[in-house]
Coordinates of C-alpha atoms and ligand atoms in Angstrom, one line a residue:
M1 CA 24.6 13.5 -4.4
N2 CA 24.5 10.0 -5.9
G3 CA 27.4 10.6 -8.3
D4 CA 30.7 8.9 -7.9
T5 CA 32.6 12.1 -7.2
T6 CA 33.2 11.7 -3.5
E7 CA 36.7 10.4 -2.7
P8 CA 36.7 7.2 -0.7
T9 CA 37.4 7.9 3.0
T10 CA 40.3 6.0 4.5
S11 CA 41.2 4.9 7.9
T12 CA 44.6 4.3 9.3
T13 CA 44.8 1.2 11.3
P14 CA 47.7 0.8 13.8
T15 CA 49.4 -2.6 13.5
T16 CA 52.8 -2.3 15.1
A17 CA 54.6 0.7 16.4
S18 CA 56.7 0.9 13.3
H19 CA 54.2 -0.1 10.7
R20 CA 50.7 1.3 9.6
I21 CA 48.4 0.2 6.8
T22 CA 45.6 2.1 5.2
L23 CA 42.3 0.4 4.6
P24 CA 39.9 1.7 2.0
Q25 CA 36.4 2.3 3.3
P26 CA 33.2 2.3 1.3
R27 CA 32.5 5.7 -0.2
I28 CA 29.8 7.5 1.9
D29 CA 27.7 10.2 0.2
R30 CA 25.2 11.0 2.8
V31 CA 24.5 10.5 6.5
I32 CA 21.2 10.8 8.3
A33 CA 22.6 11.9 11.6
G34 CA 21.3 12.0 15.1
G35 CA 17.9 10.5 14.6
T36 CA 16.1 7.7 16.3
V37 CA 16.0 4.7 13.9
V38 CA 12.8 2.6 14.0
T39 CA 12.9 -1.0 12.7
G40 CA 10.9 -4.1 13.6
A41 CA 13.8 -5.1 15.9
G42 CA 13.5 -1.9 18.0
V43 CA 14.0 1.8 18.3
Q44 CA 17.6 3.2 18.8
P45 CA 19.6 6.4 18.3
A46 CA 21.7 5.8 15.2
D47 CA 23.3 7.4 12.2
V48 CA 22.3 5.9 8.8
L49 CA 25.2 6.0 6.3
I50 CA 24.4 6.0 2.6
A51 CA 26.5 5.3 -0.4
G52 CA 24.8 6.0 -3.7
E53 CA 21.5 4.2 -3.5
R54 CA 22.2 2.0 -0.6
I55 CA 22.6 1.9 3.2
V56 CA 26.1 1.0 4.1
A57 CA 25.9 1.2 7.8
V58 CA 23.6 1.8 10.8
A59 CA 26.0 3.0 13.4
S60 CA 26.0 4.6 16.9
P61 CA 25.7 8.3 16.6
G62 CA 29.0 9.8 15.6
A63 CA 30.8 6.5 15.7
V64 CA 32.0 6.5 12.1
P65 CA 34.3 9.3 11.2
L66 CA 33.2 11.0 8.0
H67 CA 35.0 12.8 5.2
E68 CA 34.1 16.5 5.3
D69 CA 32.2 16.5 2.0
V70 CA 29.7 13.9 3.1
E71 CA 26.3 15.4 3.1
R72 CA 24.8 15.5 6.6
V73 CA 21.1 15.5 7.1
D74 CA 20.3 16.5 10.6
A75 CA 17.6 14.1 12.0
S76 CA 18.0 15.1 15.6
G77 CA 14.7 14.9 17.4
Q78 CA 13.2 12.9 14.5
Y79 CA 12.4 9.3 13.8
V80 CA 14.1 7.6 10.9
L81 CA 11.7 5.0 9.5
P82 CA 11.6 2.7 6.5
G83 CA 9.8 4.1 3.4
M84 CA 6.4 2.5 3.0
I85 CA 5.9 -0.3 0.4
D86 CA 2.3 0.2 -0.5
V87 CA 1.1 -3.0 -2.3
H88 CA -2.4 -1.7 -3.2
V89 CA -2.6 1.6 -5.1
H90 CA -4.9 2.7 -7.9
L91 CA -2.9 5.0 -10.1
R92 CA -5.6 5.2 -12.8
E93 CA -3.3 5.4 -15.8
P94 CA -4.1 4.5 -18.5
G95 CA -7.8 5.0 -18.9
Y96 CA -8.9 7.1 -16.0
V97 CA -6.4 10.0 -15.9
H98 CA -9.2 12.4 -15.1
K99 CA -9.1 10.9 -11.6
E100 CA -5.3 10.5 -11.2
D101 CA -2.2 9.6 -13.2
I102 CA 1.1 8.0 -12.4
S103 CA 2.9 11.3 -11.7
T104 CA 0.2 12.8 -9.5
C105 CA -0.3 9.6 -7.6
T106 CA 3.4 9.1 -6.9
T107 CA 3.7 12.8 -6.0
A108 CA 1.2 12.2 -3.3
A109 CA 3.0 9.0 -2.4
A110 CA 6.3 10.9 -1.9
A111 CA 4.6 13.4 0.4
G112 CA 3.1 10.5 2.3
G113 CA 6.3 8.6 2.9
V114 CA 5.5 5.9 0.4
T115 CA 8.7 4.8 -1.5
T116 CA 7.3 1.9 -3.5
V117 CA 3.8 1.4 -5.0
F118 CA 2.2 -1.6 -6.5
G119 CA -0.4 -0.5 -9.1
M120 CA -3.7 -2.2 -9.6
P121 CA -5.0 -3.5 -13.0
N122 CA -8.6 -2.0 -13.2
L123 CA -7.5 0.3 -16.0
N124 CA -8.4 0.8 -19.6
P125 CA -7.1 -1.5 -21.0
V126 CA -7.3 -3.9 -18.1
T127 CA -3.8 -5.2 -17.5
K128 CA -4.3 -8.8 -18.7
T129 CA -1.6 -9.5 -21.3
R130 CA 2.1 -9.2 -21.5
E131 CA 1.8 -6.6 -24.3
I132 CA -0.5 -4.4 -22.2
L133 CA 1.9 -4.8 -19.2
D134 CA 5.0 -3.9 -21.2
D135 CA 3.3 -0.6 -22.3
L136 CA 2.3 0.1 -18.8
F137 CA 5.9 -0.5 -17.5
E138 CA 7.1 2.1 -20.0
L139 CA 4.6 4.6 -18.6
Y140 CA 5.7 3.9 -15.0
D141 CA 9.3 4.1 -16.0
S142 CA 8.9 7.6 -17.4
K143 CA 6.4 9.0 -15.0
S144 CA 6.8 7.5 -11.5
L145 CA 8.6 9.5 -8.8
V146 CA 8.9 6.5 -6.5
D147 CA 9.7 2.8 -7.1
W148 CA 7.0 0.7 -8.5
N149 CA 5.5 -2.6 -9.6
H150 CA 2.1 -3.6 -11.0
N151 CA -0.2 -6.5 -10.3
P152 CA -1.9 -7.7 -13.5
V153 CA -5.1 -9.7 -13.9
P154 CA -4.4 -13.5 -14.5
S155 CA -7.8 -14.1 -16.2
Q156 CA -6.1 -15.0 -19.5
L157 CA -4.3 -18.0 -18.2
D158 CA -2.0 -18.3 -21.2
E159 CA -0.6 -14.9 -20.4
V160 CA 0.3 -15.6 -16.8
K161 CA 3.8 -17.0 -17.3
A162 CA 4.9 -14.2 -19.6
M163 CA 3.6 -11.5 -17.2
A164 CA 5.4 -13.2 -14.3
E165 CA 8.6 -13.1 -16.4
A166 CA 8.3 -9.4 -16.8
G167 CA 9.0 -9.0 -13.1
V168 CA 5.5 -8.5 -11.5
A169 CA 5.3 -9.0 -7.8
A170 CA 1.8 -10.5 -7.7
F171 CA -1.5 -11.0 -9.6
K172 CA -4.8 -9.3 -8.7
I173 CA -8.4 -10.0 -9.2
Y174 CA -11.7 -8.6 -7.9
M175 CA -14.6 -10.9 -7.0
V176 CA -16.9 -8.0 -7.8
V177 CA -19.2 -7.5 -10.7
D178 CA -20.6 -4.0 -10.4
T179 CA -24.4 -3.6 -10.7
G180 CA -25.5 -0.3 -12.2
R181 CA -22.0 1.2 -13.0
D182 CA -19.0 0.4 -15.2
Y183 CA -16.4 1.4 -12.7
P184 CA -14.3 0.6 -10.5
H185 CA -14.5 -3.0 -11.8
P186 CA -14.5 -2.7 -15.6
S187 CA -15.3 -5.8 -17.6
G188 CA -12.5 -8.4 -17.3
S189 CA -11.2 -7.3 -13.9
G190 CA -14.0 -8.6 -11.8
I191 CA -14.4 -12.4 -11.7
H192 CA -16.3 -14.4 -9.1
D193 CA -16.9 -17.6 -11.0
H194 CA -15.4 -20.3 -8.8
G195 CA -14.2 -22.4 -11.7
H196 CA -12.4 -19.6 -13.3
L197 CA -10.9 -18.6 -9.9
L198 CA -9.6 -22.1 -9.4
R199 CA -7.9 -22.1 -12.9
M200 CA -6.3 -18.8 -12.0
F201 CA -4.9 -20.2 -8.7
E202 CA -3.5 -23.1 -10.7
A203 CA -2.0 -21.0 -13.4
I204 CA -0.2 -18.7 -10.9
K205 CA 1.2 -21.6 -8.8
P206 CA 4.3 -22.3 -11.0
T207 CA 5.2 -18.6 -11.0
G208 CA 5.7 -18.7 -7.2
L209 CA 4.0 -15.3 -7.0
P210 CA 1.1 -14.4 -4.6
F211 CA -2.5 -14.1 -5.9
M212 CA -4.0 -10.9 -4.5
V213 CA -7.8 -11.0 -4.3
H214 CA -10.5 -8.5 -3.4
P215 CA -12.9 -10.9 -1.6
H216 CA -16.6 -10.4 -2.3
D217 CA -19.6 -12.6 -2.7
Q218 CA -21.6 -11.0 -5.5
A219 CA -24.6 -13.3 -5.2
I220 CA -25.1 -12.3 -1.5
M221 CA -24.6 -8.6 -2.4
D222 CA -27.2 -9.0 -5.2
V223 CA -30.0 -10.4 -3.0
T224 CA -29.2 -8.0 -0.2
E225 CA -29.3 -4.9 -2.3
Q226 CA -32.6 -5.9 -3.8
S227 CA -34.3 -5.5 -0.4
Y228 CA -33.1 -1.9 -0.1
W229 CA -33.9 -1.1 -3.8
A230 CA -37.5 -2.5 -3.3
K231 CA -38.0 0.3 -0.8
G232 CA -36.4 2.9 -3.1
D233 CA -33.5 3.2 -0.8
R234 CA -30.1 3.7 -2.6
S235 CA -28.6 5.9 0.1
P236 CA -25.0 5.7 1.4
Q237 CA -26.4 4.1 4.5
A238 CA -28.2 1.4 2.5
Y239 CA -25.0 0.7 0.5
A240 CA -22.9 0.5 3.7
Q241 CA -25.5 -1.8 5.4
T242 CA -25.7 -4.0 2.3
L243 CA -22.0 -4.6 2.3
A244 CA -22.0 -5.2 6.1
T245 CA -24.9 -7.6 6.0
H246 CA -25.0 -10.5 8.4
N247 CA -22.0 -9.3 10.3
G248 CA -19.7 -9.4 7.3
L249 CA -21.0 -12.4 5.4
I250 CA -20.2 -10.9 2.0
W251 CA -16.5 -10.8 2.9
D252 CA -16.2 -13.9 5.1
T253 CA -17.9 -16.2 2.6
A254 CA -15.5 -15.2 -0.1
I255 CA -12.5 -15.4 2.1
A256 CA -13.5 -18.9 3.2
V257 CA -13.6 -20.0 -0.5
L258 CA -10.3 -18.3 -1.3
L259 CA -8.6 -20.0 1.6
Q260 CA -9.8 -23.4 0.5
M261 CA -8.5 -22.7 -3.0
A262 CA -5.2 -21.6 -1.7
E263 CA -5.0 -24.7 0.3
A264 CA -6.0 -27.0 -2.5
T265 CA -3.6 -25.5 -5.1
G266 CA -0.7 -24.5 -2.8
T267 CA -0.7 -21.0 -4.3
K268 CA 0.1 -18.1 -2.0
L269 CA -3.0 -16.0 -1.4
H270 CA -3.0 -12.3 -0.4
I271 CA -6.3 -11.0 0.9
V272 CA -7.0 -7.2 0.6
H273 CA -9.5 -5.2 2.6
M274 CA -9.5 -7.1 5.9
Q275 CA -12.3 -5.6 7.9
T276 CA -14.2 -8.3 9.9
A277 CA -13.6 -10.4 13.0
G278 CA -14.8 -13.4 11.1
S279 CA -12.2 -13.0 8.3
I280 CA -9.5 -12.6 10.9
E281 CA -10.5 -15.9 12.5
L282 CA -10.6 -17.6 9.2
V283 CA -7.0 -16.5 8.4
R284 CA -5.8 -17.6 11.8
R285 CA -7.3 -21.1 11.4
A286 CA -6.0 -21.4 7.8
R287 CA -2.4 -20.5 8.9
E288 CA -2.6 -23.2 11.6
R289 CA -3.3 -25.7 8.8
G290 CA -0.3 -24.4 6.9
V291 CA -2.1 -22.4 4.2
Q292 CA 0.1 -19.8 2.7
V293 CA -1.7 -16.5 3.2
S294 CA -0.9 -12.9 3.8
C295 CA -3.4 -10.1 4.3
E296 CA -3.7 -6.3 4.5
V297 CA -5.8 -3.7 6.2
N298 CA -6.5 -0.4 4.5
H299 CA -6.4 3.0 6.2
W300 CA -10.2 3.4 6.1
A301 CA -10.7 0.3 8.3
L302 CA -8.5 1.8 10.9
F303 CA -9.3 5.5 10.7
L304 CA -12.6 5.9 8.9
S305 CA -15.8 4.0 8.1
T306 CA -17.5 4.4 11.4
W307 CA -21.3 4.7 11.2
R308 CA -20.8 8.4 11.9
D309 CA -18.5 8.7 8.9
V310 CA -21.1 6.9 6.7
N311 CA -23.7 9.5 7.8
E312 CA -21.5 12.6 7.6
L313 CA -19.3 11.8 4.6
G314 CA -21.7 9.6 2.7
P315 CA -20.2 8.4 -0.6
Y316 CA -16.8 10.1 0.4
A317 CA -16.4 7.6 3.2
L318 CA -15.5 4.9 0.7
S319 CA -19.1 3.6 1.2
Y320 CA -18.0 0.8 3.5
W321 CA -19.0 0.6 7.1
V322 CA -16.7 -1.1 9.6
P323 CA -18.8 -1.5 12.8
D324 CA -16.8 -0.9 16.0
H325 CA -16.5 -4.5 17.1
H326 CA -14.9 -5.3 13.8
R327 CA -12.6 -2.3 14.0
E328 CA -11.4 -3.5 17.4
A329 CA -10.7 -6.9 16.0
V330 CA -8.8 -5.4 13.1
W331 CA -6.5 -3.4 15.4
E332 CA -5.9 -6.4 17.5
A333 CA -5.0 -8.5 14.4
L334 CA -2.7 -5.9 13.1
N335 CA -0.9 -5.9 16.4
D336 CA -0.7 -9.6 16.9
G337 CA 0.5 -10.3 13.3
T338 CA -2.6 -11.9 11.9
I339 CA -2.9 -8.9 9.6
D340 CA 0.5 -8.5 8.0
M341 CA 0.5 -5.1 6.6
L342 CA -1.1 -1.7 6.0
A343 CA -1.8 -0.7 2.4
S344 CA -3.7 2.3 1.2
D345 CA -6.1 1.0 -1.4
H346 CA -5.7 4.6 -2.6
A347 CA -8.8 4.9 -4.8
P348 CA -9.1 8.5 -6.2
H349 CA -12.4 9.5 -7.8
T350 CA -13.6 13.0 -8.8
R351 CA -16.0 14.9 -6.6
A352 CA -18.6 14.6 -9.4
E353 CA -18.3 10.8 -9.4
K354 CA -18.8 10.9 -5.6
E355 CA -21.6 13.5 -5.4
V356 CA -24.1 11.3 -7.2
G357 CA -23.8 8.8 -4.3
W358 CA -25.8 10.9 -1.9
E359 CA -28.9 10.0 -4.0
D360 CA -27.7 6.7 -5.4
C361 CA -24.6 5.1 -3.9
W362 CA -24.8 2.3 -6.4
A363 CA -24.1 4.8 -9.2
C364 CA -21.1 6.4 -7.5
H365 CA -17.6 5.1 -7.7
T366 CA -16.5 3.4 -4.5
G367 CA -13.1 3.9 -2.9
T368 CA -11.3 6.7 -1.2
P369 CA -7.9 8.3 -1.5
G370 CA -5.3 7.7 1.2
I371 CA -1.8 7.4 0.0
Q372 CA -0.7 10.8 1.3
D373 CA -2.3 10.4 4.7
Q374 CA -2.1 6.8 5.9
Y375 CA 1.5 6.7 7.2
A376 CA 1.2 9.9 9.3
L377 CA -2.2 8.6 10.7
L378 CA -0.6 5.3 11.7
L379 CA 2.2 7.1 13.4
D380 CA -0.3 9.2 15.2
S381 CA -1.9 6.0 16.5
A382 CA 1.6 4.9 17.7
A383 CA 1.8 8.1 19.7
D384 CA -1.6 7.2 21.2
G385 CA -0.3 3.7 22.1
K386 CA -2.6 1.8 19.7
I387 CA 0.4 0.3 17.9
S388 CA 4.2 0.2 18.7
L389 CA 6.7 1.9 16.6
P390 CA 8.6 -1.3 15.7
R391 CA 5.2 -2.8 14.6
V392 CA 4.7 0.3 12.4
A393 CA 8.0 -0.4 10.7
E394 CA 6.9 -4.0 10.1
V395 CA 3.5 -3.3 8.7
V396 CA 4.5 -0.5 6.4
A397 CA 7.7 -2.0 5.0
E398 CA 9.2 -5.1 6.5
E399 CA 6.2 -7.3 6.1
P400 CA 5.2 -6.2 2.5
A401 CA 8.9 -6.7 1.5
T402 CA 8.9 -10.2 3.0
E403 CA 5.5 -11.4 1.8
F404 CA 6.1 -10.1 -1.7
K405 CA 9.8 -10.9 -1.7
V406 CA 10.7 -7.4 -2.8
A407 CA 14.4 -7.4 -3.5
D408 CA 16.6 -4.8 -1.6
K409 CA 13.8 -3.1 0.1
G410 CA 11.8 -2.8 3.4
F411 CA 14.6 -2.9 5.9
I412 CA 17.0 -0.3 7.3
R413 CA 20.0 -2.5 7.1
P414 CA 23.4 -2.4 5.3
G415 CA 23.0 -3.4 1.7
Y416 CA 19.4 -2.4 1.3
H417 CA 18.1 0.6 -0.7
A418 CA 18.1 3.8 1.3
D419 CA 14.3 4.2 1.1
L420 CA 13.7 6.3 4.2
V421 CA 11.3 8.5 5.9
L422 CA 12.0 11.2 8.5
F423 CA 9.1 11.9 10.9
D424 CA 9.2 14.8 13.4
P425 CA 7.0 14.0 16.4
R426 CA 7.1 17.7 17.6
R427 CA 5.2 18.9 14.6
T428 CA 1.5 18.6 13.6
T429 CA 0.0 17.3 10.4
T430 CA -3.1 19.1 9.2
Y431 CA -5.2 17.1 6.7
S432 CA -7.1 19.3 4.3
N433 CA -8.4 19.2 0.8
D434 CA -6.1 22.1 -0.1
A435 CA -3.0 20.0 0.8
V436 CA -4.0 17.1 -1.4
L437 CA -1.6 16.3 -4.2
S438 CA -3.7 13.6 -5.8
R439 CA -5.6 14.8 -8.8
S440 CA -8.9 13.9 -7.1
G441 CA -8.4 17.0 -4.9
W442 CA -10.0 15.8 -1.7
T443 CA -9.3 13.7 1.3
P444 CA -11.8 12.0 3.6
Y445 CA -9.7 13.3 6.5
D446 CA -10.2 17.0 5.6
G447 CA -10.3 18.9 8.9
R448 CA -8.4 16.4 11.0
T449 CA -5.0 17.0 12.6
S450 CA -2.5 14.5 13.9
Q451 CA 0.6 14.4 16.1
G452 CA 3.9 14.5 14.2
A453 CA 4.7 15.1 10.5
I454 CA 6.7 13.5 7.7
T455 CA 9.5 15.9 6.9
R456 CA 11.5 14.0 4.3
T457 CA 11.1 10.9 2.0
M458 CA 14.0 9.3 0.2
V459 CA 14.0 6.8 -2.6
R460 CA 17.3 5.0 -3.1
G461 CA 19.2 7.8 -1.3
T462 CA 17.6 10.7 -3.2
D463 CA 15.0 13.0 -1.7
V464 CA 11.6 12.9 -3.3
F465 CA 10.0 15.0 -0.5
A466 CA 11.8 17.5 1.7
D467 CA 10.9 20.5 3.8
G468 CA 7.2 20.4 2.8
A469 CA 7.8 20.1 -0.9
V470 CA 7.8 17.3 -3.4
V471 CA 11.3 17.4 -5.0
G472 CA 11.3 14.1 -6.8
K473 CA 11.3 13.9 -10.5
P474 CA 9.0 11.8 -12.8
G475 CA 11.1 8.9 -14.1
W476 CA 13.3 8.5 -10.9
G477 CA 11.1 5.5 -9.9
R478 CA 12.3 2.1 -11.0
L479 CA 10.7 -1.4 -11.2
A480 CA 10.9 -3.0 -7.7
R481 CA 11.4 -6.7 -8.6
P482 CA 10.6 -9.7 -6.5
A483 CA 13.6 -11.8 -5.6
L484 CA 12.5 -15.2 -6.6
Ligands
DOR1 O1 -14.0 0.6 -3.5 C1 -13.2 0.1 -4.3 N1 -12.5 1.0 -5.2 N2 -13.0 -1.2 -4.4 C2 -12.2 -1.7 -5.4 O2 -12.1 -2.9 -5.5 C3 -11.6 -0.8 -6.4 C4 -11.4 0.5 -5.9 C5 -11.2 1.5 -7.1 O3 -10.5 1.2 -8.0 O4 -11.7 2.6 -7.0
ZN2 ZN1 -8.4 -1.5 -4.4

């Protein structure tokens, strides 16, 4: 399909009655025909013409005459959407492959319409040197079904420049130091010392890359959890209430500090896990002052993490609680552009690592899988009128491509990679543990259904998911570089 075997098509252009010239046209291998194309600019019936790995035209249906051996993918009745660029994914390799590995994670990504993943550095070894990063790039290169990048930890300041030169899209740090467990923030990946944070902001600045931070005030967490522990309460409810203390103080205090540091150093900040009204207000005010900041919401803050979920799913509901007034603020901010993008924060853990959380949520590994489910769930919300289809295209692809300057990706436009998703609104998606492709083997959405289904995912013009099956091959994925 992506070979160079197809003959170029030609068109004969009349000039004068006695004289015709023949113009060569770009070779076209594949056309996504008869679908409704969704971009940030709008929704329109159009054919998407593909040559090799790239889109060559988005044209009115049937407007471009095609050579008979061009492959035709019938998209009638379906939406043609951009493949998701998921900037926050825990692929777990190396070090924690009993939870997930690069192949299993990107298999789930392909089924979920995710065409590019950014991996996170809380691995063993923690990604903090160029040497470790180079080894990791080799692993992705041989194992990933979809395009990829990786965000290393900038804690070793003298490694920052070399890691940037390798082609990373951003750096990542957690302001968390786990109490009572050694994962998910292994030593070296969690830093909340303000002096060290400031030095990292400064070291990143010359690279021009964003600094992605998991905001968290460990000191406030420590004193809050003590009051529950004193009563012998280590339940999922106690954990959820600890993190939600004082209407989001643990998150908001950290975000206020981070925004000040971004402003002081001029380094671009990317905030993960937006989940409180206070944080949203802080980002709005910082932007008004000209602070360079982007931020993401994760699927659980939109579709999970109600108090009922905390009670019913316990440790499987991530362990965070997003009270209703915060959830409403998050939806509003996603729609008005304060929150730039959706990212999964796909965080697979085994059932055994979760089960201990019913008794002691501080001993369980926090986080929940989501890479396979998030895009379909967001499109279900579009069907319900909670978000427009053009905004969906922005938050899953156009905004992450823009904020992380991902070259060639994110837009359904001529010249861009043909990273596409077909979504059939007439079908139904059923979420079940049996359908999970992640090694973790469970989804917090087990038992739910939603309107519409992803039917095909394409990475650079080649199917990685089609007709209900993952058809991508490990090693097809390629480094998605920032265009600096
Ligand atoms: O709950 C979380 N899980 N928070 C993180 O920061 C990391 C993630 C993981 O790796 O499981
Ligand atoms: Zn995460």
